[in-house]
C-alpha cells in the first residue's frame, strides 16, 4: 500500500492545466475560465459645452457618483481659443461622443460643431443663466478695456445712469446723491423692461431641454439667485446641475429649487 501511494499522487499532479479548469476545487469554487470575470461596461463619452457656468457644471457632475460611474465628461469652454485647443488634442472627440450637453442663449445660433455631430449622438440643451430684470441700468462701460490684472477691464459691469451723470459733468463727490435722487422711470420703462426680460427667459426655455424660467420667476423676489446680471449663485447652479444629471440618467427633472441654506446662495467661483 505504501508503494501504491506514490503513483496516485504523481498522476494527480501530472494533470494538464486545461483539465483543472473542468474540475471544481474542494472549496466549491470553479477554477479559472470556468467562471469568467464580469467586465465593466465602457464609459460613454459626454461633451459639456458652455461659458464660465459650464465649468461649475462639469465639476459638479463629475463628482456625482452615478454620473462618473457611467460617463466620462469632457469640458469644452465656449471661448474660441480654448475650444480649438481641446479639439486639437482630441480630434475624434465629437465623432465618438455619445452625448453633447450644450448651452443655449436667446437669439443666439447653436455652436457650429452641432451640425457635424453623428445622428446617434444625444443632445441635451441647457439655458444660459442670466437675469436682466434686476439690473435695468446695465451697460458696457467705455472706460473699461482689458489690461494687466484686469482681463475683463476695471469696470466689467457698467451703469447707464452713472455714465449719464458723468457725461453731464457731475462732480464725483455729488454722484452718489444725484444717483439716489433720480427716478429710474425717467431712464427706463421698468414695466416694459420687466416684460421683455421675462420674455427672453421664456424664449430661451423654448430652445432648451432644461427649463429655468419658471424657477427664476417664482423665486427671484425672495431668494438670491444672482450676484450680477450673468453670475448666478450656487443655489441656481446646483439646481441646473441636478436637472442635467436627471436628464442624463433618464429621470424626471426637479420641479423646484432645493432647500439649501442661505450660505449656499453665494457667487460661483
mmCIF file with all atom_site columns, N, CA and C in Angstrom, residues 38-89:
data_model
loop_
_atom_site.group_PDB
_atom_site.id
_atom_site.type_symbol
_atom_site.label_atom_id
_atom_site.label_alt_id
_atom_site.label_comp_id
_atom_site.label_asym_id
_atom_site.label_entity_id
_atom_site.label_seq_id
_atom_site.pdbx_PDB_ins_code
_atom_site.Cartn_x
_atom_site.Cartn_y
_atom_site.Cartn_z
_atom_site.occupancy
_atom_site.B_iso_or_equiv
_atom_site.pdbx_formal_charge
_atom_site.auth_seq_id
_atom_site.auth_comp_id
_atom_site.auth_asym_id
_atom_site.auth_atom_id
_atom_site.pdbx_PDB_model_num
ATOM 1   N N  . UNK A 1 38 ? -16.678 39.381 -14.803 1.00 0.00 ? 38 UNK A N  1
ATOM 2   C CA . UNK A 1 38 ? -17.533 40.342 -15.471 1.00 0.00 ? 38 UNK A CA 1
ATOM 3   C C  . UNK A 1 38 ? -16.737 41.601 -15.783 1.00 0.00 ? 38 UNK A C  1
ATOM 4   N N  . UNK A 1 39 ? -16.760 42.007 -17.026 1.00 0.00 ? 39 UNK A N  1
ATOM 5   C CA . UNK A 1 39 ? -16.065 43.213 -17.437 1.00 0.00 ? 39 UNK A CA 1
ATOM 6   C C  . UNK A 1 39 ? -16.988 44.427 -17.248 1.00 0.00 ? 39 UNK A C  1
ATOM 7   N N  . UNK A 1 40 ? -16.441 45.510 -16.702 1.00 0.00 ? 40 UNK A N  1
ATOM 8   C CA . UNK A 1 40 ? -17.230 46.717 -16.560 1.00 0.00 ? 40 UNK A CA 1
ATOM 9   C C  . UNK A 1 40 ? -17.518 47.309 -17.933 1.00 0.00 ? 40 UNK A C  1
ATOM 10  N N  . UNK A 1 41 ? -18.739 47.752 -18.172 1.00 0.00 ? 41 UNK A N  1
ATOM 11  C CA . UNK A 1 41 ? -19.047 48.349 -19.469 1.00 0.00 ? 41 UNK A CA 1
ATOM 12  C C  . UNK A 1 41 ? -18.226 49.619 -19.682 1.00 0.00 ? 41 UNK A C  1
ATOM 13  N N  . UNK A 1 42 ? -17.855 49.873 -20.927 1.00 0.00 ? 42 UNK A N  1
ATOM 14  C CA . UNK A 1 42 ? -17.069 51.052 -21.246 1.00 0.00 ? 42 UNK A CA 1
ATOM 15  C C  . UNK A 1 42 ? -17.907 52.312 -21.005 1.00 0.00 ? 42 UNK A C  1
ATOM 16  N N  . UNK A 1 43 ? -17.275 53.323 -20.437 1.00 0.00 ? 43 UNK A N  1
ATOM 17  C CA . UNK A 1 43 ? -17.994 54.554 -20.138 1.00 0.00 ? 43 UNK A CA 1
ATOM 18  C C  . UNK A 1 43 ? -18.363 55.289 -21.420 1.00 0.00 ? 43 UNK A C  1
ATOM 19  N N  . UNK A 1 44 ? -19.550 55.884 -21.405 1.00 0.00 ? 44 UNK A N  1
ATOM 20  C CA . UNK A 1 44 ? -19.960 56.721 -22.516 1.00 0.00 ? 44 UNK A CA 1
ATOM 21  C C  . UNK A 1 44 ? -19.315 58.098 -22.377 1.00 0.00 ? 44 UNK A C  1
ATOM 22  N N  . UNK A 1 45 ? -19.011 58.696 -23.517 1.00 0.00 ? 45 UNK A N  1
ATOM 23  C CA . UNK A 1 45 ? -18.302 59.974 -23.535 1.00 0.00 ? 45 UNK A CA 1
ATOM 24  C C  . UNK A 1 45 ? -19.289 61.123 -23.694 1.00 0.00 ? 45 UNK A C  1
ATOM 25  N N  . UNK A 1 46 ? -19.200 62.093 -22.775 1.00 0.00 ? 46 UNK A N  1
ATOM 26  C CA . UNK A 1 46 ? -20.059 63.275 -22.809 1.00 0.00 ? 46 UNK A CA 1
ATOM 27  C C  . UNK A 1 46 ? -19.207 64.520 -23.033 1.00 0.00 ? 46 UNK A C  1
ATOM 28  N N  . UNK A 1 47 ? -19.612 65.349 -23.976 1.00 0.00 ? 47 UNK A N  1
ATOM 29  C CA . UNK A 1 47 ? -19.008 66.662 -24.165 1.00 0.00 ? 47 UNK A CA 1
ATOM 30  C C  . UNK A 1 47 ? -19.938 67.699 -23.538 1.00 0.00 ? 47 UNK A C  1
ATOM 31  N N  . UNK A 1 48 ? -19.393 68.516 -22.643 1.00 0.00 ? 48 UNK A N  1
ATOM 32  C CA . UNK A 1 48 ? -20.168 69.577 -21.980 1.00 0.00 ? 48 UNK A CA 1
ATOM 33  C C  . UNK A 1 48 ? -19.621 70.912 -22.456 1.00 0.00 ? 48 UNK A C  1
ATOM 34  N N  . UNK A 1 49 ? -20.482 71.704 -23.109 1.00 0.00 ? 49 UNK A N  1
ATOM 35  C CA . UNK A 1 49 ? -20.057 72.950 -23.755 1.00 0.00 ? 49 UNK A CA 1
ATOM 36  C C  . UNK A 1 49 ? -20.799 74.139 -23.154 1.00 0.00 ? 49 UNK A C  1
ATOM 37  N N  . UNK A 1 50 ? -20.092 75.265 -22.969 1.00 0.00 ? 50 UNK A N  1
ATOM 38  C CA . UNK A 1 50 ? -20.761 76.462 -22.490 1.00 0.00 ? 50 UNK A CA 1
ATOM 39  C C  . UNK A 1 50 ? -19.786 77.511 -21.980 1.00 0.00 ? 50 UNK A C  1
ATOM 40  N N  . UNK A 1 51 ? -20.324 78.581 -21.426 1.00 0.00 ? 51 UNK A N  1
ATOM 41  C CA . UNK A 1 51 ? -19.492 79.671 -20.909 1.00 0.00 ? 51 UNK A CA 1
ATOM 42  C C  . UNK A 1 51 ? -18.948 79.301 -19.532 1.00 0.00 ? 51 UNK A C  1
ATOM 43  N N  . UNK A 1 52 ? -18.587 80.299 -18.732 1.00 0.00 ? 52 UNK A N  1
ATOM 44  C CA . UNK A 1 52 ? -17.967 80.006 -17.435 1.00 0.00 ? 52 UNK A CA 1
ATOM 45  C C  . UNK A 1 52 ? -18.880 79.193 -16.520 1.00 0.00 ? 52 UNK A C  1
ATOM 46  N N  . UNK A 1 53 ? -20.177 79.294 -16.714 1.00 0.00 ? 53 UNK A N  1
ATOM 47  C CA . UNK A 1 53 ? -21.108 78.495 -15.907 1.00 0.00 ? 53 UNK A CA 1
ATOM 48  C C  . UNK A 1 53 ? -20.917 76.999 -16.148 1.00 0.00 ? 53 UNK A C  1
ATOM 49  N N  . UNK A 1 54 ? -20.491 76.637 -17.347 1.00 0.00 ? 54 UNK A N  1
ATOM 50  C CA . UNK A 1 54 ? -20.316 75.218 -17.666 1.00 0.00 ? 54 UNK A CA 1
ATOM 51  C C  . UNK A 1 54 ? -19.149 74.608 -16.903 1.00 0.00 ? 54 UNK A C  1
ATOM 52  N N  . UNK A 1 55 ? -18.177 75.430 -16.491 1.00 0.00 ? 55 UNK A N  1
ATOM 53  C CA . UNK A 1 55 ? -17.068 74.906 -15.695 1.00 0.00 ? 55 UNK A CA 1
ATOM 54  C C  . UNK A 1 55 ? -17.548 74.368 -14.359 1.00 0.00 ? 55 UNK A C  1
ATOM 55  N N  . UNK A 1 56 ? -18.431 75.131 -13.692 1.00 0.00 ? 56 UNK A N  1
ATOM 56  C CA . UNK A 1 56 ? -19.023 74.643 -12.443 1.00 0.00 ? 56 UNK A CA 1
ATOM 57  C C  . UNK A 1 56 ? -19.822 73.378 -12.693 1.00 0.00 ? 56 UNK A C  1
ATOM 58  N N  . UNK A 1 57 ? -20.639 73.366 -13.753 1.00 0.00 ? 57 UNK A N  1
ATOM 59  C CA . UNK A 1 57 ? -21.489 72.205 -14.035 1.00 0.00 ? 57 UNK A CA 1
ATOM 60  C C  . UNK A 1 57 ? -20.637 70.967 -14.294 1.00 0.00 ? 57 UNK A C  1
ATOM 61  N N  . UNK A 1 58 ? -19.534 71.129 -15.009 1.00 0.00 ? 58 UNK A N  1
ATOM 62  C CA . UNK A 1 58 ? -18.647 69.995 -15.273 1.00 0.00 ? 58 UNK A CA 1
ATOM 63  C C  . UNK A 1 58 ? -18.084 69.434 -13.969 1.00 0.00 ? 58 UNK A C  1
ATOM 64  N N  . UNK A 1 59 ? -17.583 70.322 -13.102 1.00 0.00 ? 59 UNK A N  1
ATOM 65  C CA . UNK A 1 59 ? -17.006 69.861 -11.839 1.00 0.00 ? 59 UNK A CA 1
ATOM 66  C C  . UNK A 1 59 ? -18.066 69.199 -10.959 1.00 0.00 ? 59 UNK A C  1
ATOM 67  N N  . UNK A 1 60 ? -19.256 69.781 -10.913 1.00 0.00 ? 60 UNK A N  1
ATOM 68  C CA . UNK A 1 60 ? -20.322 69.265 -10.064 1.00 0.00 ? 60 UNK A CA 1
ATOM 69  C C  . UNK A 1 60 ? -20.797 67.906 -10.564 1.00 0.00 ? 60 UNK A C  1
ATOM 70  N N  . UNK A 1 61 ? -20.988 67.770 -11.863 1.00 0.00 ? 61 UNK A N  1
ATOM 71  C CA . UNK A 1 61 ? -21.439 66.494 -12.427 1.00 0.00 ? 61 UNK A CA 1
ATOM 72  C C  . UNK A 1 61 ? -20.367 65.417 -12.284 1.00 0.00 ? 61 UNK A C  1
ATOM 73  N N  . UNK A 1 62 ? -19.107 65.807 -12.405 1.00 0.00 ? 62 UNK A N  1
ATOM 74  C CA . UNK A 1 62 ? -18.009 64.834 -12.295 1.00 0.00 ? 62 UNK A CA 1
ATOM 75  C C  . UNK A 1 62 ? -17.924 64.236 -10.903 1.00 0.00 ? 62 UNK A C  1
ATOM 76  N N  . UNK A 1 63 ? -18.406 64.977 -9.901  1.00 0.00 ? 63 UNK A N  1
ATOM 77  C CA . UNK A 1 63 ? -18.385 64.468 -8.526  1.00 0.00 ? 63 UNK A CA 1
ATOM 78  C C  . UNK A 1 63 ? -19.634 63.666 -8.171  1.00 0.00 ? 63 UNK A C  1
ATOM 79  N N  . UNK A 1 64 ? -20.554 63.565 -9.104  1.00 0.00 ? 64 UNK A N  1
ATOM 80  C CA . UNK A 1 64 ? -21.755 62.763 -8.887  1.00 0.00 ? 64 UNK A CA 1
ATOM 81  C C  . UNK A 1 64 ? -21.410 61.295 -9.154  1.00 0.00 ? 64 UNK A C  1
ATOM 82  N N  . UNK A 1 65 ? -21.475 60.399 -8.147  1.00 0.00 ? 65 UNK A N  1
ATOM 83  C CA . UNK A 1 65 ? -21.042 59.006 -8.341  1.00 0.00 ? 65 UNK A CA 1
ATOM 84  C C  . UNK A 1 65 ? -21.789 58.288 -9.464  1.00 0.00 ? 65 UNK A C  1
ATOM 85  N N  . UNK A 1 66 ? -23.084 58.532 -9.595  1.00 0.00 ? 66 UNK A N  1
ATOM 86  C CA . UNK A 1 66 ? -23.855 57.856 -10.634 1.00 0.00 ? 66 UNK A CA 1
ATOM 87  C C  . UNK A 1 66 ? -23.428 58.311 -12.023 1.00 0.00 ? 66 UNK A C  1
ATOM 88  N N  . UNK A 1 67 ? -23.057 59.572 -12.145 1.00 0.00 ? 67 UNK A N  1
ATOM 89  C CA . UNK A 1 67 ? -22.600 60.085 -13.436 1.00 0.00 ? 67 UNK A CA 1
ATOM 90  C C  . UNK A 1 67 ? -21.194 59.585 -13.742 1.00 0.00 ? 67 UNK A C  1
ATOM 91  N N  . UNK A 1 68 ? -20.289 59.703 -12.779 1.00 0.00 ? 68 UNK A N  1
ATOM 92  C CA . UNK A 1 68 ? -18.893 59.322 -13.027 1.00 0.00 ? 68 UNK A CA 1
ATOM 93  C C  . UNK A 1 68 ? -18.735 57.826 -13.271 1.00 0.00 ? 68 UNK A C  1
ATOM 94  N N  . UNK A 1 69 ? -19.656 57.021 -12.743 1.00 0.00 ? 69 UNK A N  1
ATOM 95  C CA . UNK A 1 69 ? -19.581 55.575 -12.957 1.00 0.00 ? 69 UNK A CA 1
ATOM 96  C C  . UNK A 1 69 ? -19.935 55.209 -14.398 1.00 0.00 ? 69 UNK A C  1
ATOM 97  N N  . UNK A 1 70 ? -20.812 55.974 -15.009 1.00 0.00 ? 70 UNK A N  1
ATOM 98  C CA . UNK A 1 70 ? -21.312 55.623 -16.339 1.00 0.00 ? 70 UNK A CA 1
ATOM 99  C C  . UNK A 1 70 ? -20.725 56.461 -17.466 1.00 0.00 ? 70 UNK A C  1
ATOM 100 N N  . UNK A 1 71 ? -20.233 57.672 -17.116 1.00 0.00 ? 71 UNK A N  1
ATOM 101 C CA . UNK A 1 71 ? -19.836 58.605 -18.172 1.00 0.00 ? 71 UNK A CA 1
ATOM 102 C C  . UNK A 1 71 ? -18.445 59.181 -17.923 1.00 0.00 ? 71 UNK A C  1
ATOM 103 N N  . UNK A 1 72 ? -17.788 59.513 -19.016 1.00 0.00 ? 72 UNK A N  1
ATOM 104 C CA . UNK A 1 72 ? -16.578 60.334 -18.982 1.00 0.00 ? 72 UNK A CA 1
ATOM 105 C C  . UNK A 1 72 ? -16.958 61.710 -19.513 1.00 0.00 ? 72 UNK A C  1
ATOM 106 N N  . UNK A 1 73 ? -16.705 62.751 -18.725 1.00 0.00 ? 73 UNK A N  1
ATOM 107 C CA . UNK A 1 73 ? -17.096 64.102 -19.101 1.00 0.00 ? 73 UNK A CA 1
ATOM 108 C C  . UNK A 1 73 ? -15.897 64.891 -19.610 1.00 0.00 ? 73 UNK A C  1
ATOM 109 N N  . UNK A 1 74 ? -16.046 65.496 -20.765 1.00 0.00 ? 74 UNK A N  1
ATOM 110 C CA . UNK A 1 74 ? -15.030 66.378 -21.331 1.00 0.00 ? 74 UNK A CA 1
ATOM 111 C C  . UNK A 1 74 ? -15.621 67.775 -21.444 1.00 0.00 ? 74 UNK A C  1
ATOM 112 N N  . UNK A 1 75 ? -14.943 68.757 -20.881 1.00 0.00 ? 75 UNK A N  1
ATOM 113 C CA . UNK A 1 75 ? -15.438 70.132 -20.877 1.00 0.00 ? 75 UNK A CA 1
ATOM 114 C C  . UNK A 1 75 ? -14.839 70.902 -22.052 1.00 0.00 ? 75 UNK A C  1
ATOM 115 N N  . UNK A 1 76 ? -15.703 71.536 -22.844 1.00 0.00 ? 76 UNK A N  1
ATOM 116 C CA . UNK A 1 76 ? -15.257 72.430 -23.913 1.00 0.00 ? 76 UNK A CA 1
ATOM 117 C C  . UNK A 1 76 ? -15.816 73.820 -23.633 1.00 0.00 ? 76 UNK A C  1
ATOM 118 N N  . UNK A 1 77 ? -14.969 74.769 -23.207 1.00 0.00 ? 77 UNK A N  1
ATOM 119 C CA . UNK A 1 77 ? -15.455 76.137 -22.976 1.00 0.00 ? 77 UNK A CA 1
ATOM 120 C C  . UNK A 1 77 ? -15.849 76.795 -24.300 1.00 0.00 ? 77 UNK A C  1
ATOM 121 N N  . UNK A 1 78 ? -16.771 77.760 -24.223 1.00 0.00 ? 78 UNK A N  1
ATOM 122 C CA . UNK A 1 78 ? -17.227 78.433 -25.432 1.00 0.00 ? 78 UNK A CA 1
ATOM 123 C C  . UNK A 1 78 ? -16.199 79.416 -25.975 1.00 0.00 ? 78 UNK A C  1
ATOM 124 N N  . UNK A 1 79 ? -15.214 79.773 -25.149 1.00 0.00 ? 79 UNK A N  1
ATOM 125 C CA . UNK A 1 79 ? -14.131 80.618 -25.633 1.00 0.00 ? 79 UNK A CA 1
ATOM 126 C C  . UNK A 1 79 ? -13.447 79.959 -26.826 1.00 0.00 ? 79 UNK A C  1
ATOM 127 N N  . UNK A 1 80 ? -13.317 80.683 -27.946 1.00 0.00 ? 80 UNK A N  1
ATOM 128 C CA . UNK A 1 80 ? -12.869 80.082 -29.200 1.00 0.00 ? 80 UNK A CA 1
ATOM 129 C C  . UNK A 1 80 ? -11.482 79.453 -29.080 1.00 0.00 ? 80 UNK A C  1
ATOM 130 N N  . UNK A 1 81 ? -10.514 80.179 -28.510 1.00 0.00 ? 81 UNK A N  1
ATOM 131 C CA . UNK A 1 81 ? -9.144  79.659 -28.445 1.00 0.00 ? 81 UNK A CA 1
ATOM 132 C C  . UNK A 1 81 ? -9.077  78.390 -27.608 1.00 0.00 ? 81 UNK A C  1
ATOM 133 N N  . UNK A 1 82 ? -9.762  78.401 -26.444 1.00 0.00 ? 82 UNK A N  1
ATOM 134 C CA . UNK A 1 82 ? -9.743  77.222 -25.578 1.00 0.00 ? 82 UNK A CA 1
ATOM 135 C C  . UNK A 1 82 ? -10.463 76.059 -26.238 1.00 0.00 ? 82 UNK A C  1
ATOM 136 N N  . UNK A 1 83 ? -11.578 76.339 -26.896 1.00 0.00 ? 83 UNK A N  1
ATOM 137 C CA . UNK A 1 83 ? -12.336 75.291 -27.577 1.00 0.00 ? 83 UNK A CA 1
ATOM 138 C C  . UNK A 1 83 ? -11.487 74.613 -28.647 1.00 0.00 ? 83 UNK A C  1
ATOM 139 N N  . UNK A 1 84 ? -10.787 75.412 -29.444 1.00 0.00 ? 84 UNK A N  1
ATOM 140 C CA . UNK A 1 84 ? -9.950  74.853 -30.501 1.00 0.00 ? 84 UNK A CA 1
ATOM 141 C C  . UNK A 1 84 ? -8.805  74.024 -29.926 1.00 0.00 ? 84 UNK A C  1
ATOM 142 N N  . UNK A 1 85 ? -8.255  74.461 -28.796 1.00 0.00 ? 85 UNK A N  1
ATOM 143 C CA . UNK A 1 85 ? -7.159  73.712 -28.171 1.00 0.00 ? 85 UNK A CA 1
ATOM 144 C C  . UNK A 1 85 ? -7.623  72.330 -27.730 1.00 0.00 ? 85 UNK A C  1
ATOM 145 N N  . UNK A 1 86 ? -8.827  72.247 -27.155 1.00 0.00 ? 86 UNK A N  1
ATOM 146 C CA . UNK A 1 86 ? -9.367  70.962 -26.724 1.00 0.00 ? 86 UNK A CA 1
ATOM 147 C C  . UNK A 1 86 ? -9.598  70.050 -27.928 1.00 0.00 ? 86 UNK A C  1
ATOM 148 N N  . UNK A 1 87 ? -10.168 70.591 -28.991 1.00 0.00 ? 87 UNK A N  1
ATOM 149 C CA . UNK A 1 87 ? -10.479 69.781 -30.172 1.00 0.00 ? 87 UNK A CA 1
ATOM 150 C C  . UNK A 1 87 ? -9.220  69.344 -30.901 1.00 0.00 ? 87 UNK A C  1
ATOM 151 N N  . UNK A 1 88 ? -8.162  70.135 -30.833 1.00 0.00 ? 88 UNK A N  1
ATOM 152 C CA . UNK A 1 88 ? -6.890  69.731 -31.447 1.00 0.00 ? 88 UNK A CA 1
ATOM 153 C C  . UNK A 1 88 ? -6.273  68.563 -30.698 1.00 0.00 ? 88 UNK A C  1
ATOM 154 N N  . UNK A 1 89 ? -6.427  68.563 -29.383 1.00 0.00 ? 89 UNK A N  1
ATOM 155 C CA . UNK A 1 89 ? -5.894  67.466 -28.579 1.00 0.00 ? 89 UNK A CA 1
ATOM 156 C C  . UNK A 1 89 ? -6.655  66.169 -28.818 1.00 0.00 ? 89 UNK A C  1
#
